[in-house]
CSV table of C-alpha atoms in Angstrom, one decimal:
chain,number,residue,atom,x,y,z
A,4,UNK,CA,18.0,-25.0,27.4
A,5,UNK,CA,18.7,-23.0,30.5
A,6,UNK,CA,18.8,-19.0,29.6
A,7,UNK,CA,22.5,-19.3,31.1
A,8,UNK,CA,23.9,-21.8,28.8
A,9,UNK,CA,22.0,-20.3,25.9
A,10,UNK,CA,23.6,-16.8,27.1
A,11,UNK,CA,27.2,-18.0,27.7
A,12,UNK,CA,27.3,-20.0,23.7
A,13,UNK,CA,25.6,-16.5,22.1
A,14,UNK,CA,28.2,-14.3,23.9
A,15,UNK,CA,31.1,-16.8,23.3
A,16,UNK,CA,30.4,-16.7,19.7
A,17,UNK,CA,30.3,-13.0,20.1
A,18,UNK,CA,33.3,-12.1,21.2
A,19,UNK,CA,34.7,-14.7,19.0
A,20,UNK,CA,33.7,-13.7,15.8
A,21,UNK,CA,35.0,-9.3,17.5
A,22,UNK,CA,38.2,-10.9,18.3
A,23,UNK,CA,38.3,-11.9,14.1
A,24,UNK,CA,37.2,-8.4,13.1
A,25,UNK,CA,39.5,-6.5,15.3
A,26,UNK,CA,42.0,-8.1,14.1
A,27,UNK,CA,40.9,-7.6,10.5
A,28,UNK,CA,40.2,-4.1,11.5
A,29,UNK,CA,44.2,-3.7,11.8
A,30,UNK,CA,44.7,-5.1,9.0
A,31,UNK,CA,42.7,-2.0,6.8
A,32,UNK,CA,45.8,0.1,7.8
A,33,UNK,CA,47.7,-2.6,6.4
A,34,UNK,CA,46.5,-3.1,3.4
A,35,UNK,CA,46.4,0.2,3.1
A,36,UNK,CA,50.0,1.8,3.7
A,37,UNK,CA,51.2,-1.0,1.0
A,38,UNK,CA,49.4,1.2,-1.1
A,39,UNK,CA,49.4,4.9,0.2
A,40,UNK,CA,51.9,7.8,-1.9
A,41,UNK,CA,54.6,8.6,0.2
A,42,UNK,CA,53.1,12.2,0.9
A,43,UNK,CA,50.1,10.8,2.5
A,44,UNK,CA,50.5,9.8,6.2
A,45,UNK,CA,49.2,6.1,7.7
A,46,UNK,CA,45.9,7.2,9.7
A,47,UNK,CA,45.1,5.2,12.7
A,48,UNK,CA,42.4,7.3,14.6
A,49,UNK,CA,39.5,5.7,12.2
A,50,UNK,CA,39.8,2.8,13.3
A,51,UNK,CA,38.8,4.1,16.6
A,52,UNK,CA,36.6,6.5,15.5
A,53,UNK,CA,34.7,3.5,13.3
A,54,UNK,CA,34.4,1.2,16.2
A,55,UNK,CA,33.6,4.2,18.8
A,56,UNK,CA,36.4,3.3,20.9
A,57,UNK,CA,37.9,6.3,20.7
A,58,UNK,CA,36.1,8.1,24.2
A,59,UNK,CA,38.4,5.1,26.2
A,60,UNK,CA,41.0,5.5,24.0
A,61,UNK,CA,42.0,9.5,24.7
A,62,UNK,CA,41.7,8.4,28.5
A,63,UNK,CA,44.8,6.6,28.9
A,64,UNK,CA,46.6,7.6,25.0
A,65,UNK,CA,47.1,10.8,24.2
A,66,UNK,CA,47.9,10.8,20.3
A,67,UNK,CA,46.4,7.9,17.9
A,68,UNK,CA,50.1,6.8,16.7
A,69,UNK,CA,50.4,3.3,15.1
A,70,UNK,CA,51.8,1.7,18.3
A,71,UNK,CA,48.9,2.6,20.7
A,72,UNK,CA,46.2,2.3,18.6
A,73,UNK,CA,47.4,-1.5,17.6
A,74,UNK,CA,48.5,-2.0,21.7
A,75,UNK,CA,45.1,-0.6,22.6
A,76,UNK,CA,42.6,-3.3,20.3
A,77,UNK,CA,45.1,-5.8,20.8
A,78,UNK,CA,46.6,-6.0,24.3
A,79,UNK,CA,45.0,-3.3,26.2
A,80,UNK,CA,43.1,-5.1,29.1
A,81,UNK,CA,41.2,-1.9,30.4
A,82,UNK,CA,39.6,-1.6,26.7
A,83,UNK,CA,36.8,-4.3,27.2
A,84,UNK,CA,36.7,-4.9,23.1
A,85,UNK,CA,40.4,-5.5,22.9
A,86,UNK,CA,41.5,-8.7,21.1
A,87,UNK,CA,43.0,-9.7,24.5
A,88,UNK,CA,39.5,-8.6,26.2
A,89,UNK,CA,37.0,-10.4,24.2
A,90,UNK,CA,38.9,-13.8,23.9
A,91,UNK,CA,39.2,-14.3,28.2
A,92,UNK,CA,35.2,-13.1,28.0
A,93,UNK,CA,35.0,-16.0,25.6
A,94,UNK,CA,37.1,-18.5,27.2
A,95,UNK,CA,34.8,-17.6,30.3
A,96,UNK,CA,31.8,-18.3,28.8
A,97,UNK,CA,33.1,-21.5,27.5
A,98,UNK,CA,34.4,-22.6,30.3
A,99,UNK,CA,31.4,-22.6,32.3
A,100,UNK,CA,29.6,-24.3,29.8
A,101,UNK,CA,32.1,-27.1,29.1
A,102,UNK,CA,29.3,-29.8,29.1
A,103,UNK,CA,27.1,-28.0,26.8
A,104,UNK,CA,30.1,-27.4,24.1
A,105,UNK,CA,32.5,-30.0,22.3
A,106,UNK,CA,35.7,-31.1,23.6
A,107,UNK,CA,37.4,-29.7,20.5
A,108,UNK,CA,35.4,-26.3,20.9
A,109,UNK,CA,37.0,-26.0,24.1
A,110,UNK,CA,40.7,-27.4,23.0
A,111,UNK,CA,40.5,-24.7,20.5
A,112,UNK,CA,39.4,-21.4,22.0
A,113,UNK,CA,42.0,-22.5,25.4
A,114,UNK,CA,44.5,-23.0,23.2
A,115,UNK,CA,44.2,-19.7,21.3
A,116,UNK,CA,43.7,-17.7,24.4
A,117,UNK,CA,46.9,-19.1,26.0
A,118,UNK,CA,48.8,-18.2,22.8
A,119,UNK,CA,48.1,-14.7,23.0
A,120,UNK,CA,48.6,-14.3,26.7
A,121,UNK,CA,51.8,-15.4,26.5
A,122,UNK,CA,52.6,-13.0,23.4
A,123,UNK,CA,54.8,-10.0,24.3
A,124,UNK,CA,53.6,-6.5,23.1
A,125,UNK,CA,57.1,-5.7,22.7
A,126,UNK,CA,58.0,-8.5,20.0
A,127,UNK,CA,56.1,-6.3,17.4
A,128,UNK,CA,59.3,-4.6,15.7
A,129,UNK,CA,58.3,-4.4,12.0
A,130,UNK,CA,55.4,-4.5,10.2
A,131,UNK,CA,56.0,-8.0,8.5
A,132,UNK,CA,55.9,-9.2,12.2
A,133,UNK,CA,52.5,-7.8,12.6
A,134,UNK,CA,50.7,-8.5,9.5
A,135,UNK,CA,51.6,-12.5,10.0
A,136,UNK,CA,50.2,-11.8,13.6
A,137,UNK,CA,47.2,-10.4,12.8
A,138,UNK,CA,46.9,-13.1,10.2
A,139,UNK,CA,47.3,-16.2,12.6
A,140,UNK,CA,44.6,-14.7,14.6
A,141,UNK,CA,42.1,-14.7,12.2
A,142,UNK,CA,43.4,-18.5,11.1
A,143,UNK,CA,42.8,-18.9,14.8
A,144,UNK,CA,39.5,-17.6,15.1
A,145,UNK,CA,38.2,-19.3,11.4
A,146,UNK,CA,39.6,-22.5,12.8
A,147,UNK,CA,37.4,-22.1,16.2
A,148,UNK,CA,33.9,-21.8,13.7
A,149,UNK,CA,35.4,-24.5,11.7
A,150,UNK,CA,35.2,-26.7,14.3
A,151,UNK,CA,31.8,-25.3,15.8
A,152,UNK,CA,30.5,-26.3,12.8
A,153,UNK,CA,31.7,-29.8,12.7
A,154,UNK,CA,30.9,-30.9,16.1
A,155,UNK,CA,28.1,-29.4,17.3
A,156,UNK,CA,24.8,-31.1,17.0
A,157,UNK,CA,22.1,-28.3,14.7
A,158,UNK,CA,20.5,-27.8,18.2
A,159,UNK,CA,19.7,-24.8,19.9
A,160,UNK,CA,22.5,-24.5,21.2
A,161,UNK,CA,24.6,-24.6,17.6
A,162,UNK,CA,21.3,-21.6,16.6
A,163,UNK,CA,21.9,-19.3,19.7
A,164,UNK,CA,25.9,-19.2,18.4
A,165,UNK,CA,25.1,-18.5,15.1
A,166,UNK,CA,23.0,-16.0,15.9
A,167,UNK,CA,25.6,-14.6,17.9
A,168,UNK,CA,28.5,-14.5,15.0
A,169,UNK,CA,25.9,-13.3,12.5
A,170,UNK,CA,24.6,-10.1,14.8
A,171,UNK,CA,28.0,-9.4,15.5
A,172,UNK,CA,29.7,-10.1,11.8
A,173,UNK,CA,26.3,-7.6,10.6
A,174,UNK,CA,27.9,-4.7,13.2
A,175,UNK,CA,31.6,-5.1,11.8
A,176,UNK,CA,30.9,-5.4,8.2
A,177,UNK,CA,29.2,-2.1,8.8
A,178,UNK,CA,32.2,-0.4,11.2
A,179,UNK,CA,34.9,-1.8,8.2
A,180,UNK,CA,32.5,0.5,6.0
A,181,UNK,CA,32.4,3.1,7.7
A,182,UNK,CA,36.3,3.4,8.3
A,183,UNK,CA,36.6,4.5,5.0
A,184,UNK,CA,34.2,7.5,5.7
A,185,UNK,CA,36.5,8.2,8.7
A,186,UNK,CA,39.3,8.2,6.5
A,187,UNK,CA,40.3,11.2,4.8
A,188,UNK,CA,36.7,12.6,5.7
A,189,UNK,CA,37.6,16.0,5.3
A,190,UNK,CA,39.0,16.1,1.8
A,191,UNK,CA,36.6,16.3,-0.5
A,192,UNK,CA,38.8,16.0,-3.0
A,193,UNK,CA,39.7,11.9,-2.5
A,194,UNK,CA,35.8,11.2,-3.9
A,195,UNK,CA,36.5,9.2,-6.7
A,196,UNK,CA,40.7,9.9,-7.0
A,197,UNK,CA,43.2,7.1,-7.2
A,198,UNK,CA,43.5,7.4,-3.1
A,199,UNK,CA,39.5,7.1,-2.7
A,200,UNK,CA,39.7,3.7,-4.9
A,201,UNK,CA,43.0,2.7,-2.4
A,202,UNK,CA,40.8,2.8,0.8
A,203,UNK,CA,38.0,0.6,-0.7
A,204,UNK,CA,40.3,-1.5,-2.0
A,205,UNK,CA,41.7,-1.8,1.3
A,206,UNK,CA,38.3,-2.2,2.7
A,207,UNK,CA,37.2,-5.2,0.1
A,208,UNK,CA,40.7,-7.3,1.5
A,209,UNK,CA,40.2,-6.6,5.2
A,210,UNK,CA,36.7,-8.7,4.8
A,211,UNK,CA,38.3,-11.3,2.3
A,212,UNK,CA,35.8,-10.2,-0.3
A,213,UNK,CA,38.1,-9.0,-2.6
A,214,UNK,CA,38.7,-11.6,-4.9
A,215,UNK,CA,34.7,-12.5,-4.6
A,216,UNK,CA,34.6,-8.8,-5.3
A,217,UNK,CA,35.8,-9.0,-8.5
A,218,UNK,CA,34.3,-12.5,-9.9
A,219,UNK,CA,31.1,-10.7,-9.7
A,220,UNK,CA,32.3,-7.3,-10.7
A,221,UNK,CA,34.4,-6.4,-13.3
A,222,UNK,CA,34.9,-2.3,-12.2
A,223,UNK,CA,36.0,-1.3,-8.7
A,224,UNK,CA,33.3,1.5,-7.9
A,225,UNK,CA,32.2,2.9,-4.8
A,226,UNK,CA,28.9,1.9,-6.0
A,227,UNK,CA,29.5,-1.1,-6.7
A,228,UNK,CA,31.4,-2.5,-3.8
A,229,UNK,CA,29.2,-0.7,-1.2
A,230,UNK,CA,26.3,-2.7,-2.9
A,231,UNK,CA,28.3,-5.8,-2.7
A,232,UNK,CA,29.1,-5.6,1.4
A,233,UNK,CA,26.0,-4.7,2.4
A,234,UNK,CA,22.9,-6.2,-0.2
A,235,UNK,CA,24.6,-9.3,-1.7
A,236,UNK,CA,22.6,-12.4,-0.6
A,237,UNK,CA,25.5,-14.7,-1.5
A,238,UNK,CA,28.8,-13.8,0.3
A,239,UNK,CA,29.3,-14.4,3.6
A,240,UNK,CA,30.2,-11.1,5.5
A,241,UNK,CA,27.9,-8.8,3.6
A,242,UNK,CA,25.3,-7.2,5.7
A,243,UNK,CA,22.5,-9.1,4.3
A,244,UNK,CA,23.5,-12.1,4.5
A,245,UNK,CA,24.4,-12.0,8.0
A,246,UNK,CA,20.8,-10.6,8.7
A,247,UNK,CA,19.1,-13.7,7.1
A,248,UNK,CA,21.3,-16.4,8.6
A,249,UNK,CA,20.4,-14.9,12.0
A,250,UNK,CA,17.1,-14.4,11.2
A,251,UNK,CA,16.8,-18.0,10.5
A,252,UNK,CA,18.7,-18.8,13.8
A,253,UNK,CA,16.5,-16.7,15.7
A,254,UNK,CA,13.1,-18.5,14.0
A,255,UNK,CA,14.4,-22.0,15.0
A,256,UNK,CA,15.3,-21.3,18.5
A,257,UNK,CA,11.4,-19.7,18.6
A,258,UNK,CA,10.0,-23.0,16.5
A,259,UNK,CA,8.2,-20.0,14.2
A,260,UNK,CA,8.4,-19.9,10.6
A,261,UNK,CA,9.8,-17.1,9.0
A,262,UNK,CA,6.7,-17.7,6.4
A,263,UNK,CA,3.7,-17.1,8.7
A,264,UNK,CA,5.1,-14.0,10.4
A,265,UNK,CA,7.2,-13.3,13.9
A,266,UNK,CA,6.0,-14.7,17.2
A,267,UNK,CA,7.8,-11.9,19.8
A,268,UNK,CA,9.2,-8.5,19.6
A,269,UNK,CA,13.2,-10.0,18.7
A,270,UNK,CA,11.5,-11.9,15.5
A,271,UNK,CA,9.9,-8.8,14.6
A,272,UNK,CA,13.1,-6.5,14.9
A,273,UNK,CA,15.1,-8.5,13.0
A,274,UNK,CA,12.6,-9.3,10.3
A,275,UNK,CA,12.1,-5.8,10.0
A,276,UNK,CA,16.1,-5.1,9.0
A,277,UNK,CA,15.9,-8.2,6.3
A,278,UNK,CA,12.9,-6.9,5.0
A,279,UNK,CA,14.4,-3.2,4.6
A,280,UNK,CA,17.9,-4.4,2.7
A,281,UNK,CA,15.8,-6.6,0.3
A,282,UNK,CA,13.8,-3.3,-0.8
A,283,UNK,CA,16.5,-1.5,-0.9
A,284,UNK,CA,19.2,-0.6,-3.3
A,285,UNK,CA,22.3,1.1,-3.5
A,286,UNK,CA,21.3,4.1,-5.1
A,287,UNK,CA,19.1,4.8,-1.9
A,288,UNK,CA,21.9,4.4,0.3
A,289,UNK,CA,23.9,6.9,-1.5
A,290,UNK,CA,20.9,9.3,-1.5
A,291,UNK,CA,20.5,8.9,2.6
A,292,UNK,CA,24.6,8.6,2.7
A,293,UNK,CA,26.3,5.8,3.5
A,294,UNK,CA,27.6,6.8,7.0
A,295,UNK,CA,24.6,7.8,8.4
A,296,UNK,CA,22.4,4.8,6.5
A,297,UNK,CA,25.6,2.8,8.7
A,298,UNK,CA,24.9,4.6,12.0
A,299,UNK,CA,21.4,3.3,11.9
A,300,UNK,CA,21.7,0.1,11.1
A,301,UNK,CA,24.2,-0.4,13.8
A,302,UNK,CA,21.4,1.4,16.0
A,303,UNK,CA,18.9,-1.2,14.9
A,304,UNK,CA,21.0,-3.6,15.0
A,305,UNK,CA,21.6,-2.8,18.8
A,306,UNK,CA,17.8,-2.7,19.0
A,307,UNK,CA,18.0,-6.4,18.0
A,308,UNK,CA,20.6,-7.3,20.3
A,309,UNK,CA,18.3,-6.4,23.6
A,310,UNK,CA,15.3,-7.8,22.4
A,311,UNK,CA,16.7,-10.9,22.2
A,312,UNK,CA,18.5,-10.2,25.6
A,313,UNK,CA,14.9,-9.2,27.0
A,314,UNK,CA,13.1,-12.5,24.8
A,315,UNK,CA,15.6,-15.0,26.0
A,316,UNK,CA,18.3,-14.2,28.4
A,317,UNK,CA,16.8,-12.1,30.7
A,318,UNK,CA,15.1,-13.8,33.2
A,319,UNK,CA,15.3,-13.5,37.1
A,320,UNK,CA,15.7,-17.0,38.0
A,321,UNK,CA,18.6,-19.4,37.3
A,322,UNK,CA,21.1,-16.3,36.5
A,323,UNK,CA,25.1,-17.0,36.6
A,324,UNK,CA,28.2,-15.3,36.8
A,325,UNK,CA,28.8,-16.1,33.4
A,326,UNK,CA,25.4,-15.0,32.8
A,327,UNK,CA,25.7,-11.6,33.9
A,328,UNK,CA,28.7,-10.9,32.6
A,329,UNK,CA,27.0,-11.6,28.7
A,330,UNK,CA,25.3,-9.1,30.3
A,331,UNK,CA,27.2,-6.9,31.5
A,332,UNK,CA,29.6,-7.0,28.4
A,333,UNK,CA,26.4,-6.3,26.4
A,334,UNK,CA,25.8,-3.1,27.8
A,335,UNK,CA,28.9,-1.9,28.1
A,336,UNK,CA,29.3,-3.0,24.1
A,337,UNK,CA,26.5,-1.2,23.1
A,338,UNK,CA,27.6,2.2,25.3
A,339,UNK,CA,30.7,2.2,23.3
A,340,UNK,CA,29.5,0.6,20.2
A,341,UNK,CA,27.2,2.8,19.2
């Protein structure tokens, strides 16, 4: 496979799967001012603050009120991660790669870009209108891998995307986390109150893991749920499992086996993560603290990221437009990212 088709279907899958988190990102606050006393305000700024958009943010905003924050993910062209942003990067990269992909792929991720160009920032009025919003975008997006995985051959091609959606699912599910430690940081006194419990909760239904949640648990503890999100083996958007499905990915574009050890630096980065989260447990995370145990995942994470930029992707010869810009957006992701 050409390094410029493999680099369009990783990055399309990439800013596929950021378009689905930012939008469940949102959807935290919501959850959460259901919930919130009436004394205690709606807090929009960690949601910046989490996914270090906040430096771009405070360049063109000059308070984090509910309107800008949602306009500046959603909308906001000059903020390259904005849900508006990362779905024309993805409709790029599919576009040049229309023979590579399925018809349906393309149908779907066209269709879903033209609907939310045409949508009006000024139709949001209440917040009924923004939660069913929100909603259809992640039906939009979850429709989009739906049909990814039921018409694309298990190729490279199919491996380089998930790869892609599990790297970047890893990143969020660590960033929805960590919004909770931006939230409220400064009172101590929410450990373990009736508002601490509130902002996990909120953070268990922004990743649909809720009700999963509490098949497998019957208490909801900080403990407990942190342990759930980021070593469970079984649920789809915990940390760990993301980390083994792209780990497998990665093996099987390589031809290694996972078994007799890593063949190039990107094998051996990512290896390295899985291996730490199965010899780990919660307490230790606690002990290290969650935020920065967070911050350097999402560093190693990165580290992952260009090594398999450097491994696969990066060659001289045969480079694109759409090439560079997975590039270019890669960079400028992990400036602002980190």
């Amino acid at each position: 496979m050409l390094s410029r088709v493999a680099n369009s279907i990783y990055w399309m899958n990439r800013y596929m799967e950021r378009v689905e988190n930012y939008a469940r990102f949102v959807g935290v606050n919501f959850n959460l001012a259901l919930d919130l006393p009436p004394d205690v305000d709606e807090q929009w700024e960690p949601l910046l603050v989490a996914t270090a958009d906040h430096y771009l943010f405070y360049k063109y905003y000059d308070k984090p009120t509910k309107e800008d924050v949602i306009h500046f993910m959603t909308f906001d062209k000059r903020n390259p991660n904005s849900i508006i942003s990362c779905l024309y990067e993805a409709r790029e990269n599919a576009r040049t790669i229309r023979e590579a992909i399925s018809k349906e792929m393309w149908e779907s991720i066209n269709t879903f870009y033209l609907s939310i160009r045409a949508t009006s920032p000024d139709n949001f009025r209440n917040m009924d209108h923004m939660q069913s919003y929100f909603s259809d975008i992640r039906k939009s997006c979850q429709l989009f891998h739906g049909v990814v995985d039921t018409s694309i051959t298990r190729n490279e091609a199919w491996h380089f995307g998930r790869l892609g959606r599990h790297i970047e699912r890893g990143d969020k599910c660590s960033r929805f986390l960590d919004v909770k430690y931006f939230t409220l940081q400064q009172d101590s006194g929410t450990s373990g109150s009736t508002l601490d419990l509130m902002l996990w909760t909120a953070v268990l239904k922004s990743v649909s893991a809720y009700n999963m949640y509490r098949q497998t648990h019957r208490a909801l503890t900080s403990m407990n749920i942190v342990a759930f999100l980021i070593l469970d083996k079984l649920f789809p958007r915990s940390i760990a499992y993301c980390v083994r499905q792209a780990e497998l990915s990665l093996y099987a574009i390589g031809g290694s086996i996972p078994e007799r050890g890593h063949n190039n630096p990107a094998e051996r980065a990512l290896s390295k993560i899985r291996s730490e989260l199965e010899f780990t447990d919660v307490e230790e995370i606690f002990k290290t603290g969650l935020h920065d145990y967070l911050d350097t995942f999402q560093t190693k994470n990165n580290v992952v990221d260009n090594a398999i930029f450097d491994m696969y992707f990066g060659l001289e010869t045969g480079q694109s437009q759409s090439q560079s810009m997975g590039q270019t957006s890669g960079q400028f992701r992990t400036q602002w990212m980190n």
